[in-house]
PDB file of C-alpha atoms in Angstrom:
ATOM      1  CA  GLN A   1       8.607  16.690  -7.584  1.00 97.00           C
ATOM      2  CA  PHE A   2       7.569  13.040  -7.632  1.00 97.00           C
ATOM      3  CA  ALA A   3      11.192  11.913  -7.226  1.00 97.00           C
ATOM      4  CA  VAL A   4      11.858  14.312  -4.369  1.00 97.00           C
ATOM      5  CA  THR A   5       8.632  13.292  -2.606  1.00 98.00           C
ATOM      6  CA  LEU A   6       9.512   9.623  -3.041  1.00 98.00           C
ATOM      7  CA  GLU A   7      12.904  10.305  -1.481  1.00 98.00           C
ATOM      8  CA  LEU A   8      11.151  11.995   1.435  1.00 98.00           C
ATOM      9  CA  LYS A   9       9.116   8.826   1.990  1.00 98.00           C
ATOM     10  CA  ILE A  10      12.280   6.704   1.823  1.00 98.00           C
ATOM     11  CA  TYR A  11      14.109   8.820   4.424  1.00 98.00           C
ATOM     12  CA  LEU A  12      11.153   8.958   6.809  1.00 98.00           C
ATOM     13  CA  ARG A  13      10.878   5.185   6.623  1.00 97.00           C
ATOM     14  CA  GLN A  14      14.379   5.007   8.099  1.00 97.00           C
ATOM     15  CA  ILE A  15      14.037   7.397  11.053  1.00 98.00           C
ATOM     16  CA  TYR A  16      14.154   4.535  13.578  1.00 97.00           C
ATOM     17  CA  ALA A  17      16.495   2.141  11.771  1.00 97.00           C
ATOM     18  CA  ARG A  18      19.077   4.612  10.429  1.00 97.00           C
ATOM     19  CA  PRO A  19      18.419   8.020  12.012  1.00 97.00           C
ATOM     20  CA  ASP A  20      21.700   9.515  10.787  1.00 97.00           C
ATOM     21  CA  VAL A  21      20.839   8.570   7.182  1.00 98.00           C
ATOM     22  CA  ALA A  22      17.328   9.930   7.615  1.00 98.00           C
ATOM     23  CA  LYS A  23      18.515  13.239   9.032  1.00 98.00           C
ATOM     24  CA  ALA A  24      21.136  13.700   6.306  1.00 98.00           C
ATOM     25  CA  GLY A  25      18.512  12.931   3.690  1.00 98.00           C
ATOM     26  CA  LEU A  26      16.092  15.489   5.107  1.00 98.00           C
ATOM     27  CA  LEU A  27      18.809  18.132   5.131  1.00 97.00           C
ATOM     28  CA  LYS A  28      19.512  17.395   1.473  1.00 97.00           C
ATOM     29  CA  LEU A  29      15.850  17.498   0.415  1.00 98.00           C
ATOM     30  CA  TYR A  30      15.177  20.801   2.157  1.00 97.00           C
ATOM     31  CA  ASN A  31      18.473  22.652   1.956  1.00 95.00           C
ATOM     32  CA  THR A  32      19.718  21.428  -1.440  1.00 94.00           C
ATOM     33  CA  TYR A  33      16.558  20.528  -3.357  1.00 94.00           C
ATOM     34  CA  GLY A  34      14.480  23.343  -1.889  1.00 95.00           C
ATOM     35  CA  ALA A  35      11.719  21.084  -0.569  1.00 97.00           C
ATOM     36  CA  ASP A  36      10.162  20.905  -4.035  1.00 96.00           C
ATOM     37  CA  PHE A  37       7.519  18.303  -3.189  1.00 98.00           C
ATOM     38  CA  LEU A  38       4.296  17.280  -4.898  1.00 98.00           C
ATOM     39  CA  THR A  39       1.311  19.564  -4.465  1.00 97.00           C
ATOM     40  CA  VAL A  40      -1.009  17.567  -6.742  1.00 97.00           C
ATOM     41  CA  ASP A  41      -1.819  13.877  -7.136  1.00 96.00           C
ATOM     42  CA  ALA A  42       0.710  11.832  -9.093  1.00 97.00           C
ATOM     43  CA  ALA A  43      -1.894   9.520 -10.553  1.00 95.00           C
ATOM     44  CA  MET A  44      -3.226   7.668 -13.561  1.00 95.00           C
ATOM     45  CA  THR A  45      -6.626   9.132 -14.361  1.00 95.00           C
ATOM     46  CA  GLN A  46      -7.405   7.920 -17.883  1.00 96.00           C
ATOM     47  CA  PHE A  47      -9.588   4.929 -16.915  1.00 96.00           C
ATOM     48  CA  ILE A  48     -12.953   4.383 -18.591  1.00 96.00           C
ATOM     49  CA  ASP A  49     -15.746   1.908 -17.986  1.00 96.00           C
ATOM     50  CA  ALA A  50     -14.676  -0.561 -20.673  1.00 95.00           C
ATOM     51  CA  ASP A  51     -13.106  -4.005 -20.702  1.00 94.00           C
ATOM     52  CA  SER A  52      -9.385  -3.872 -19.812  1.00 94.00           C
ATOM     53  CA  LYS A  53      -9.480  -0.068 -19.608  1.00 96.00           C
ATOM     54  CA  SER A  54     -10.856   0.342 -16.103  1.00 95.00           C
ATOM     55  CA  ASN A  55      -9.311   0.943 -12.712  1.00 94.00           C
ATOM     56  CA  PRO A  56      -7.301  -2.248 -12.008  1.00 93.00           C
ATOM     57  CA  LEU A  57      -9.147  -3.125  -8.795  1.00 91.00           C
ATOM     58  CA  PHE A  58     -12.491  -2.652 -10.510  1.00 92.00           C
ATOM     59  CA  GLU A  59     -11.266  -4.640 -13.518  1.00 92.00           C
ATOM     60  CA  ASP A  60     -10.212  -7.638 -11.422  1.00 90.00           C
ATOM     61  CA  ASN A  61     -12.908  -7.571  -8.781  1.00 88.00           C
ATOM     62  CA  ASN A  62     -16.013  -6.303 -10.542  1.00 89.00           C
ATOM     63  CA  ARG A  63     -15.490  -7.148 -14.179  1.00 90.00           C
ATOM     64  CA  LYS A  64     -13.372 -10.316 -14.178  1.00 89.00           C
ATOM     65  CA  LEU A  65     -14.869 -11.904 -11.062  1.00 86.00           C
ATOM     66  CA  ASN A  66     -18.236 -10.341 -11.857  1.00 79.00           C
ATOM     67  CA  VAL A  67     -18.788  -9.739  -8.154  1.00 80.00           C
ATOM     68  CA  ALA A  68     -19.684  -6.143  -7.338  1.00 83.00           C
ATOM     69  CA  THR A  69     -20.352  -7.058  -3.693  1.00 85.00           C
ATOM     70  CA  ASN A  70     -17.077  -8.802  -2.887  1.00 85.00           C
ATOM     71  CA  LEU A  71     -15.393  -6.001  -0.921  1.00 90.00           C
ATOM     72  CA  ARG A  72     -17.147  -5.245   2.367  1.00 91.00           C
ATOM     73  CA  ALA A  73     -16.689  -2.781   5.207  1.00 94.00           C
ATOM     74  CA  SER A  74     -14.265  -3.623   8.006  1.00 94.00           C
ATOM     75  CA  THR A  75     -15.407  -2.672  11.480  1.00 95.00           C
ATOM     76  CA  THR A  76     -11.935  -1.191  12.102  1.00 96.00           C
ATOM     77  CA  LEU A  77     -12.342   1.707   9.677  1.00 96.00           C
ATOM     78  CA  LEU A  78     -16.131   1.915   9.681  1.00 96.00           C
ATOM     79  CA  SER A  79     -16.367   2.296  13.467  1.00 96.00           C
ATOM     80  CA  PHE A  80     -13.801   5.106  13.411  1.00 97.00           C
ATOM     81  CA  LEU A  81     -15.699   6.995  10.722  1.00 98.00           C
ATOM     82  CA  GLN A  82     -18.947   6.538  12.638  1.00 97.00           C
ATOM     83  CA  LYS A  83     -17.454   7.568  15.983  1.00 97.00           C
ATOM     84  CA  ASN A  84     -16.183  10.834  14.506  1.00 98.00           C
ATOM     85  CA  SER A  85     -19.183  11.505  12.214  1.00 97.00           C
ATOM     86  CA  ASP A  86     -16.786  11.634   9.280  1.00 98.00           C
ATOM     87  CA  PRO A  87     -18.814  12.393   6.130  1.00 97.00           C
ATOM     88  CA  ARG A  88     -16.400  10.366   3.992  1.00 97.00           C
ATOM     89  CA  ILE A  89     -18.191   7.245   5.151  1.00 97.00           C
ATOM     90  CA  ALA A  90     -20.574   7.773   2.207  1.00 96.00           C
ATOM     91  CA  PHE A  91     -17.628   7.896  -0.201  1.00 95.00           C
ATOM     92  CA  TYR A  92     -16.069   4.701   1.084  1.00 96.00           C
ATOM     93  CA  TYR A  93     -19.178   2.586   1.683  1.00 96.00           C
ATOM     94  CA  THR A  94     -22.722   1.928   0.517  1.00 95.00           C
ATOM     95  CA  LYS A  95     -25.430   1.393   3.112  1.00 94.00           C
ATOM     96  CA  ALA A  96     -27.029  -2.048   3.423  1.00 91.00           C
ATOM     97  CA  ASN A  97     -30.681  -2.075   4.391  1.00 90.00           C
ATOM     98  CA  GLY A  98     -30.439   1.625   5.163  1.00 94.00           C
ATOM     99  CA  ILE A  99     -27.510   1.451   7.597  1.00 95.00           C
ATOM    100  CA  TYR A 100     -23.737   1.154   7.625  1.00 95.00           C
ATOM    101  CA  LYS A 101     -22.577  -2.171   9.010  1.00 93.00           C
ATOM    102  CA  GLY A 102     -19.107  -3.707   9.066  1.00 93.00           C
ATOM    103  CA  LEU A 103     -17.535  -7.094   9.606  1.00 92.00           C
ATOM    104  CA  GLY A 104     -14.913  -7.803  12.231  1.00 93.00           C
ATOM    105  CA  GLN A 105     -11.503  -7.721  10.563  1.00 93.00           C
ATOM    106  CA  GLY A 106     -10.765 -11.111   9.027  1.00 90.00           C
ATOM    107  CA  ASP A 107     -13.906 -12.713  10.424  1.00 90.00           C
ATOM    108  CA  VAL A 108     -14.499 -14.609   7.184  1.00 82.00           C
ATOM    109  CA  ASN A 109     -16.531 -17.323   8.871  1.00 80.00           C
ATOM    110  CA  ALA A 110     -19.129 -14.931  10.267  1.00 83.00           C
ATOM    111  CA  PRO A 111     -21.277 -14.656   7.102  1.00 78.00           C
ATOM    112  CA  ASN A 112     -21.463 -18.424   6.679  1.00 73.00           C
ATOM    113  CA  SER A 113     -23.997 -19.186   9.382  1.00 64.00           C
ATOM    114  CA  PRO A 114     -26.474 -16.366   9.959  1.00 63.00           C
ATOM    115  CA  GLU A 115     -29.010 -18.897  11.188  1.00 62.00           C
ATOM    116  CA  ALA A 116     -26.617 -19.684  14.061  1.00 60.00           C
ATOM    117  CA  GLY A 117     -26.221 -16.068  15.092  1.00 65.00           C
ATOM    118  CA  GLY A 118     -23.735 -15.125  12.418  1.00 73.00           C
ATOM    119  CA  VAL A 119     -23.939 -12.321   9.879  1.00 83.00           C
ATOM    120  CA  ASP A 120     -26.100 -12.216   6.794  1.00 85.00           C
ATOM    121  CA  PRO A 121     -23.626 -10.969   4.159  1.00 84.00           C
ATOM    122  CA  ASN A 122     -26.393  -8.957   2.512  1.00 86.00           C
ATOM    123  CA  THR A 123     -26.525  -6.739   5.606  1.00 89.00           C
ATOM    124  CA  LEU A 124     -22.871  -5.653   5.308  1.00 92.00           C
ATOM    125  CA  SER A 125     -21.878  -2.367   3.707  1.00 95.00           C
ATOM    126  CA  ILE A 126     -20.138  -2.655   0.331  1.00 94.00           C
ATOM    127  CA  ALA A 127     -16.903  -0.809  -0.397  1.00 93.00           C
ATOM    128  CA  ASN A 128     -17.445   1.670  -3.218  1.00 93.00           C
ATOM    129  CA  ASN A 129     -15.289   0.965  -6.248  1.00 91.00           C
ATOM    130  CA  LYS A 130     -15.755   2.572  -9.655  1.00 93.00           C
ATOM    131  CA  ALA A 131     -14.341   1.797 -13.074  1.00 95.00           C
ATOM    132  CA  THR A 132     -13.048   5.346 -13.466  1.00 96.00           C
ATOM    133  CA  ASP A 133     -11.347   5.651 -10.069  1.00 95.00           C
ATOM    134  CA  PRO A 134      -7.812   7.024 -10.499  1.00 95.00           C
ATOM    135  CA  VAL A 135      -4.733   5.148  -9.312  1.00 94.00           C
ATOM    136  CA  GLN A 136      -2.551   7.326  -7.110  1.00 93.00           C
ATOM    137  CA  PHE A 137       1.163   6.640  -6.956  1.00 95.00           C
ATOM    138  CA  ILE A 138       1.622   9.443  -4.442  1.00 96.00           C
ATOM    139  CA  SER A 139      -1.370  11.609  -3.645  1.00 96.00           C
ATOM    140  CA  ALA A 140      -1.256  15.286  -2.754  1.00 97.00           C
ATOM    141  CA  ALA A 141      -2.577  14.325   0.676  1.00 97.00           C
ATOM    142  CA  GLU A 142       0.237  11.819   1.208  1.00 97.00           C
ATOM    143  CA  SER A 143       2.816  14.410   0.140  1.00 98.00           C
ATOM    144  CA  PHE A 144       1.467  16.906   2.663  1.00 98.00           C
ATOM    145  CA  PHE A 145       1.388  14.295   5.437  1.00 98.00           C
ATOM    146  CA  LEU A 146       4.980  13.311   4.677  1.00 98.00           C
ATOM    147  CA  GLN A 147       6.014  16.948   4.943  1.00 98.00           C
ATOM    148  CA  ALA A 148       4.085  17.340   8.196  1.00 98.00           C
ATOM    149  CA  GLU A 149       5.873  14.344   9.705  1.00 98.00           C
ATOM    150  CA  ALA A 150       9.269  15.514   8.435  1.00 98.00           C
ATOM    151  CA  LEU A 151       8.929  18.939  10.057  1.00 98.00           C
ATOM    152  CA  ALA A 152       7.548  17.485  13.293  1.00 98.00           C
ATOM    153  CA  TYR A 153      10.427  15.012  13.403  1.00 98.00           C
ATOM    154  CA  ALA A 154      12.965  17.741  12.650  1.00 97.00           C
ATOM    155  CA  THR A 155      11.672  19.915  15.492  1.00 97.00           C
ATOM    156  CA  ALA A 156      11.855  17.027  17.954  1.00 97.00           C
ATOM    157  CA  ASN A 157      15.322  15.907  16.825  1.00 97.00           C
ATOM    158  CA  SER A 158      17.090  19.224  16.143  1.00 95.00           C
ATOM    159  CA  VAL A 159      17.321  18.762  12.392  1.00 96.00           C
ATOM    160  CA  ALA A 160      17.921  22.186  10.806  1.00 96.00           C
ATOM    161  CA  ILE A 161      15.255  22.210   8.115  1.00 96.00           C
ATOM    162  CA  THR A 162      12.425  24.613   7.426  1.00 96.00           C
ATOM    163  CA  ASP A 163       9.809  24.885   4.745  1.00 97.00           C
ATOM    164  CA  PRO A 164      10.862  27.579   2.219  1.00 95.00           C
ATOM    165  CA  ASN A 165       7.401  29.138   2.424  1.00 95.00           C
ATOM    166  CA  GLY A 166       7.361  29.233   6.197  1.00 95.00           C
ATOM    167  CA  ASN A 167       4.796  26.442   6.591  1.00 97.00           C
ATOM    168  CA  THR A 168       4.869  24.291   9.710  1.00 97.00           C
ATOM    169  CA  ASP A 169       3.976  20.686  10.460  1.00 98.00           C
ATOM    170  CA  SER A 170       0.552  21.910  11.561  1.00 98.00           C
ATOM    171  CA  THR A 171       0.033  23.686   8.228  1.00 98.00           C
ATOM    172  CA  PHE A 172       0.884  20.586   6.219  1.00 98.00           C
ATOM    173  CA  TYR A 173      -1.330  18.454   8.449  1.00 98.00           C
ATOM    174  CA  VAL A 174      -4.263  20.725   7.624  1.00 98.00           C
ATOM    175  CA  ASN A 175      -3.299  20.693   3.931  1.00 98.00           C
ATOM    176  CA  GLY A 176      -3.210  16.892   3.992  1.00 98.00           C
ATOM    177  CA  VAL A 177      -6.633  16.507   5.581  1.00 98.00           C
ATOM    178  CA  GLU A 178      -8.112  19.056   3.167  1.00 98.00           C
ATOM    179  CA  ALA A 179      -6.551  17.336   0.134  1.00 98.00           C
ATOM    180  CA  ALA A 180      -7.874  13.965   1.293  1.00 97.00           C
ATOM    181  CA  PHE A 181     -11.403  15.342   1.657  1.00 97.00           C
ATOM    182  CA  ILE A 182     -11.246  17.080  -1.725  1.00 97.00           C
ATOM    183  CA  PHE A 183     -10.091  13.874  -3.447  1.00 95.00           C
ATOM    184  CA  ASP A 184     -13.144  12.128  -1.993  1.00 95.00           C
ATOM    185  CA  GLY A 185     -15.493  14.755  -3.420  1.00 94.00           C
ATOM    186  CA  PHE A 186     -15.860  16.959  -0.363  1.00 97.00           C
ATOM    187  CA  THR A 187     -14.552  20.471   0.311  1.00 97.00           C
ATOM    188  CA  ALA A 188     -11.884  22.092   2.416  1.00 97.00           C
ATOM    189  CA  VAL A 189     -14.725  23.478   4.529  1.00 97.00           C
ATOM    190  CA  ASN A 190     -15.807  19.918   5.342  1.00 97.00           C
ATOM    191  CA  ALA A 191     -12.237  19.077   6.302  1.00 98.00           C
ATOM    192  CA  ASP A 192     -11.806  22.212   8.406  1.00 98.00           C
ATOM    193  CA  ALA A 193     -14.934  21.372  10.388  1.00 97.00           C
ATOM    194  CA  MET A 194     -13.363  18.035  11.321  1.00 98.00           C
ATOM    195  CA  ILE A 195      -9.996  19.655  12.103  1.00 98.00           C
ATOM    196  CA  ALA A 196     -11.809  22.041  14.448  1.00 97.00           C
ATOM    197  CA  GLY A 197     -13.287  18.995  16.183  1.00 97.00           C
ATOM    198  CA  PRO A 198     -12.131  15.373  16.452  1.00 98.00           C
ATOM    199  CA  TYR A 199      -9.266  15.709  13.973  1.00 98.00           C
ATOM    200  CA  ALA A 200      -7.529  18.641  15.668  1.00 98.00           C
ATOM    201  CA  TYR A 201      -3.753  18.628  15.366  1.00 98.00           C
ATOM    202  CA  PRO A 202      -2.199  18.007  18.808  1.00 97.00           C
ATOM    203  CA  GLY A 203       0.803  20.294  18.378  1.00 94.00           C
ATOM    204  CA  GLY A 204       2.473  18.522  21.293  1.00 92.00           C
ATOM    205  CA  THR A 205       5.079  15.783  21.454  1.00 97.00           C
ATOM    206  CA  PHE A 206       6.365  14.152  18.291  1.00 97.00           C
ATOM    207  CA  GLU A 207       4.579  10.924  19.215  1.00 97.00           C
ATOM    208  CA  ARG A 208       1.218  12.640  19.516  1.00 97.00           C
ATOM    209  CA  ASN A 209       1.757  14.583  16.322  1.00 98.00           C
ATOM    210  CA  GLN A 210       2.938  11.506  14.438  1.00 98.00           C
ATOM    211  CA  GLU A 211      -0.103   9.539  15.584  1.00 98.00           C
ATOM    212  CA  ALA A 212      -2.439  12.248  14.272  1.00 98.00           C
ATOM    213  CA  ILE A 213      -0.568  12.479  10.955  1.00 98.00           C
ATOM    214  CA  ILE A 214      -0.419   8.725  10.340  1.00 98.00           C
ATOM    215  CA  THR A 215      -4.047   8.240  11.372  1.00 98.00           C
ATOM    216  CA  GLN A 216      -5.178  10.841   8.866  1.00 98.00           C
ATOM    217  CA  LYS A 217      -2.914   9.323   6.225  1.00 97.00           C
ATOM    218  CA  TRP A 218      -4.589   5.950   6.910  1.00 97.00           C
ATOM    219  CA  LEU A 219      -8.008   7.566   6.501  1.00 97.00           C
ATOM    220  CA  SER A 220      -6.986   8.923   3.094  1.00 96.00           C
ATOM    221  CA  MET A 221      -5.914   5.546   1.700  1.00 93.00           C
ATOM    222  CA  PRO A 222      -8.851   3.065   1.550  1.00 90.00           C
ATOM    223  CA  GLY A 223      -9.286   1.658  -1.935  1.00 81.00           C
ATOM    224  CA  SER A 224      -6.073   3.177  -3.232  1.00 78.00           C
ATOM    225  CA  HIS A 225      -3.169   2.792  -0.799  1.00 84.00           C
ATOM    226  CA  SER A 226      -4.181   0.092   1.659  1.00 85.00           C
ATOM    227  CA  LEU A 227      -0.793  -1.588   1.296  1.00 88.00           C
ATOM    228  CA  GLU A 228       0.940   1.696   2.151  1.00 92.00           C
ATOM    229  CA  ALA A 229      -1.188   1.950   5.298  1.00 92.00           C
ATOM    230  CA  PHE A 230       0.012  -1.556   6.238  1.00 92.00           C
ATOM    231  CA  PHE A 231       3.640  -0.479   5.916  1.00 94.00           C
ATOM    232  CA  GLU A 232       3.025   2.721   7.879  1.00 96.00           C
ATOM    233  CA  HIS A 233       1.361   0.792  10.703  1.00 96.00           C
ATOM    234  CA  ASN A 234       4.397  -1.488  10.919  1.00 95.00           C
ATOM    235  CA  ARG A 235       6.764   1.501  10.804  1.00 96.00           C
ATOM    236  CA  THR A 236       5.049   3.722  13.369  1.00 97.00           C
ATOM    237  CA  GLY A 237       2.579   1.584  15.318  1.00 96.00           C
ATOM    238  CA  TYR A 238      -0.276   3.880  14.262  1.00 97.00           C
ATOM    239  CA  PRO A 239      -3.187   3.504  14.295  1.00 97.00           C
ATOM    240  CA  LYS A 240      -2.667   1.757  17.608  1.00 97.00           C
ATOM    241  CA  THR A 241      -3.326  -1.944  18.082  1.00 96.00           C
ATOM    242  CA  SER A 242      -6.246  -3.056  20.231  1.00 96.00           C
ATOM    243  CA  ASN A 243      -5.787  -5.599  22.996  1.00 92.00           C
ATOM    244  CA  VAL A 244      -9.353  -6.803  22.455  1.00 94.00           C
ATOM    245  CA  TYR A 245     -11.083  -7.949  19.292  1.00 94.00           C
ATOM    246  CA  SER A 246     -13.583  -5.528  17.794  1.00 94.00           C
ATOM    247  CA  MET A 247     -16.602  -7.859  17.810  1.00 91.00           C
ATOM    248  CA  PHE A 248     -18.151 -10.218  20.331  1.00 88.00           C
ATOM    249  CA  ALA A 249     -18.414 -13.922  19.500  1.00 82.00           C
ATOM    250  CA  ASP A 250     -21.862 -13.391  17.976  1.00 81.00           C
ATOM    251  CA  HIS A 251     -20.075 -11.590  15.088  1.00 83.00           C
ATOM    252  CA  VAL A 252     -22.695  -8.832  15.331  1.00 82.00           C
ATOM    253  CA  THR A 253     -22.186  -6.799  18.510  1.00 87.00           C
ATOM    254  CA  LEU A 254     -19.341  -4.303  18.819  1.00 91.00           C
ATOM    255  CA  ASN A 255     -17.189  -5.088  21.844  1.00 93.00           C
ATOM    256  CA  PRO A 256     -17.589  -2.066  24.168  1.00 94.00           C
ATOM    257  CA  ALA A 257     -13.950  -2.450  25.240  1.00 96.00           C
ATOM    258  CA  TYR A 258     -12.805  -1.934  21.654  1.00 96.00           C
ATOM    259  CA  ILE A 259     -11.602   1.556  20.723  1.00 97.00           C
ATOM    260  CA  PRO A 260     -12.866   2.375  17.206  1.00 96.00           C
ATOM    261  CA  GLY A 261     -10.119   2.620  14.628  1.00 96.00           C
ATOM    262  CA  GLN A 262      -7.544   0.547  16.436  1.00 97.00           C
ATOM    263  CA  PHE A 263      -6.094  -2.353  14.447  1.00 97.00           C
ATOM    264  CA  VAL A 264      -7.027  -5.893  15.459  1.00 96.00           C
ATOM    265  CA  VAL A 265      -5.406  -9.175  14.514  1.00 95.00           C
ATOM    266  CA  SER A 266      -7.536 -11.033  11.978  1.00 93.00           C
ATOM    267  CA  ALA A 267     -10.119 -13.303  13.591  1.00 90.00           C
ATOM    268  CA  THR A 268      -8.915 -16.197  11.440  1.00 90.00           C
ATOM    269  CA  SER A 269      -5.180 -15.459  11.680  1.00 92.00           C
ATOM    270  CA  VAL A 270      -2.843 -18.447  11.714  1.00 92.00           C
ATOM    271  CA  LEU A 271      -0.071 -16.324  13.231  1.00 93.00           C
ATOM    272  CA  GLY A 272      -1.448 -16.094  16.735  1.00 90.00           C
ATOM    273  CA  ASN A 273      -1.745 -12.662  18.318  1.00 90.00           C
ATOM    274  CA  GLN A 274       0.572 -10.882  15.882  1.00 91.00           C
ATOM    275  CA  PHE A 275       0.497  -9.099  12.545  1.00 93.00           C
ATOM    276  CA  PRO A 276       2.331  -9.989   9.344  1.00 94.00           C
ATOM    277  CA  GLN A 277       5.507  -7.948   9.105  1.00 95.00           C
ATOM    278  CA  ARG A 278       6.475  -8.407   5.463  1.00 93.00           C
ATOM    279  CA  LEU A 279       5.312  -9.591   2.058  1.00 91.00           C
ATOM    280  CA  LEU A 280       6.285 -13.000   0.727  1.00 91.00           C
ATOM    281  CA  PHE A 281       7.459 -13.948  -2.739  1.00 91.00           C
ATOM    282  CA  GLU A 282       4.755 -15.752  -4.681  1.00 91.00           C
ATOM    283  CA  ASN A 283       5.130 -19.443  -5.502  1.00 91.00           C
ATOM    284  CA  SER A 284       5.191 -18.558  -9.200  1.00 92.00           C
ATOM    285  CA  GLU A 285       8.258 -16.410  -8.561  1.00 92.00           C
ATOM    286  CA  ARG A 286      10.003 -19.121  -6.571  1.00 91.00           C
ATOM    287  CA  SER A 287       9.288 -21.797  -9.157  1.00 93.00           C
ATOM    288  CA  ARG A 288      10.494 -19.723 -12.128  1.00 94.00           C
ATOM    289  CA  ASN A 289      13.288 -17.568 -10.729  1.00 94.00           C
ATOM    290  CA  PRO A 290      16.230 -19.488  -9.202  1.00 91.00           C
ATOM    291  CA  ASN A 291      17.608 -16.212  -7.805  1.00 94.00           C
ATOM    292  CA  THR A 292      14.644 -15.638  -5.514  1.00 94.00           C
ATOM    293  CA  PRO A 293      16.037 -14.997  -2.003  1.00 92.00           C
ATOM    294  CA  PRO A 294      15.434 -17.591   0.714  1.00 91.00           C
ATOM    295  CA  GLU A 295      12.067 -17.330   2.357  1.00 91.00           C
ATOM    296  CA  VAL A 296      11.901 -15.338   5.579  1.00 93.00           C
ATOM    297  CA  PRO A 297       9.054 -15.910   8.068  1.00 94.00           C
ATOM    298  CA  ILE A 298       6.194 -13.489   7.520  1.00 95.00           C
ATOM    299  CA  THR A 299       6.428 -12.477  11.194  1.00 95.00           C
ATOM    300  CA  THR A 300      10.063 -11.318  10.862  1.00 96.00           C
ATOM    301  CA  LYS A 301      10.321  -7.541  10.752  1.00 96.00           C
ATOM    302  CA  VAL A 302      11.904  -5.888   7.732  1.00 95.00           C
ATOM    303  CA  TRP A 303      15.119  -3.993   8.339  1.00 96.00           C
ATOM    304  CA  TRP A 304      13.555  -0.535   8.694  1.00 97.00           C
ATOM    305  CA  ASN A 305      10.963  -1.642  11.268  1.00 96.00           C
ATOM    306  CA  LYS A 306      12.816  -0.781  14.466  1.00 95.00           C
ATOM    307  CA  LYS A 307      10.386   1.255  16.524  1.00 92.00           C
TER     308      LYS A 307
END
């Protein structure tokens, strides 16, 4: 099931770059393999609160650096959770001085001069991170969202696949949101209340459906799959990118023209008004491995990023 779900991810990643390959792959996964995808988390769960036996992020950030307050809330995600009254805000963040408060994405200079109108770092919400947090390779929620996108894509592009149990893209969307809530310690009832409100599935064009699916996938990934959310944003363009920065120059006030949840270019980016498009090989790799490929600019899209 893990292998088949991983293949599903690989084929969906190619729907814009190699649509014929993607469609043939979907036909194989559904009509030959029987759509036998993950229904549970594929994860490492054996972590304990002990030296070198904890969740890797906790081990590096909290134990090795000895800084439990290093990871703070980004306005991008926090504002979206607040706008939609998403109860998972309490799972992702700890209140500071009784409230949730985020920092503009990449605004690393803001906490350095609170006396000059900047941000006191002690007033920013801390990202929750526990020693026993599991590491998900592919979560149940991600599997359901992949299946939702596959069926929505198939409907829009006349790919002859169906779920063997008669489920639709809408069904898997609901399953994905419910699984994400359950992983965070909530219930399907909590998820269904959100699906009946701000997280309703559009059921319209593929673009609208894809945006809803990818946005909910993004919401399921903080602390575990942030890198995957980066790739998905580059692949699909969702969540959308804002044409204004999230915070005013005082680093404190939310820009009223900013739409909560939309991605913004880092305030301290050296790339201008654009996002990184790929990962770079580390210097240690280049210095020790003569076969390392030539460096490609970080702003050059990878081959599958064709949308």
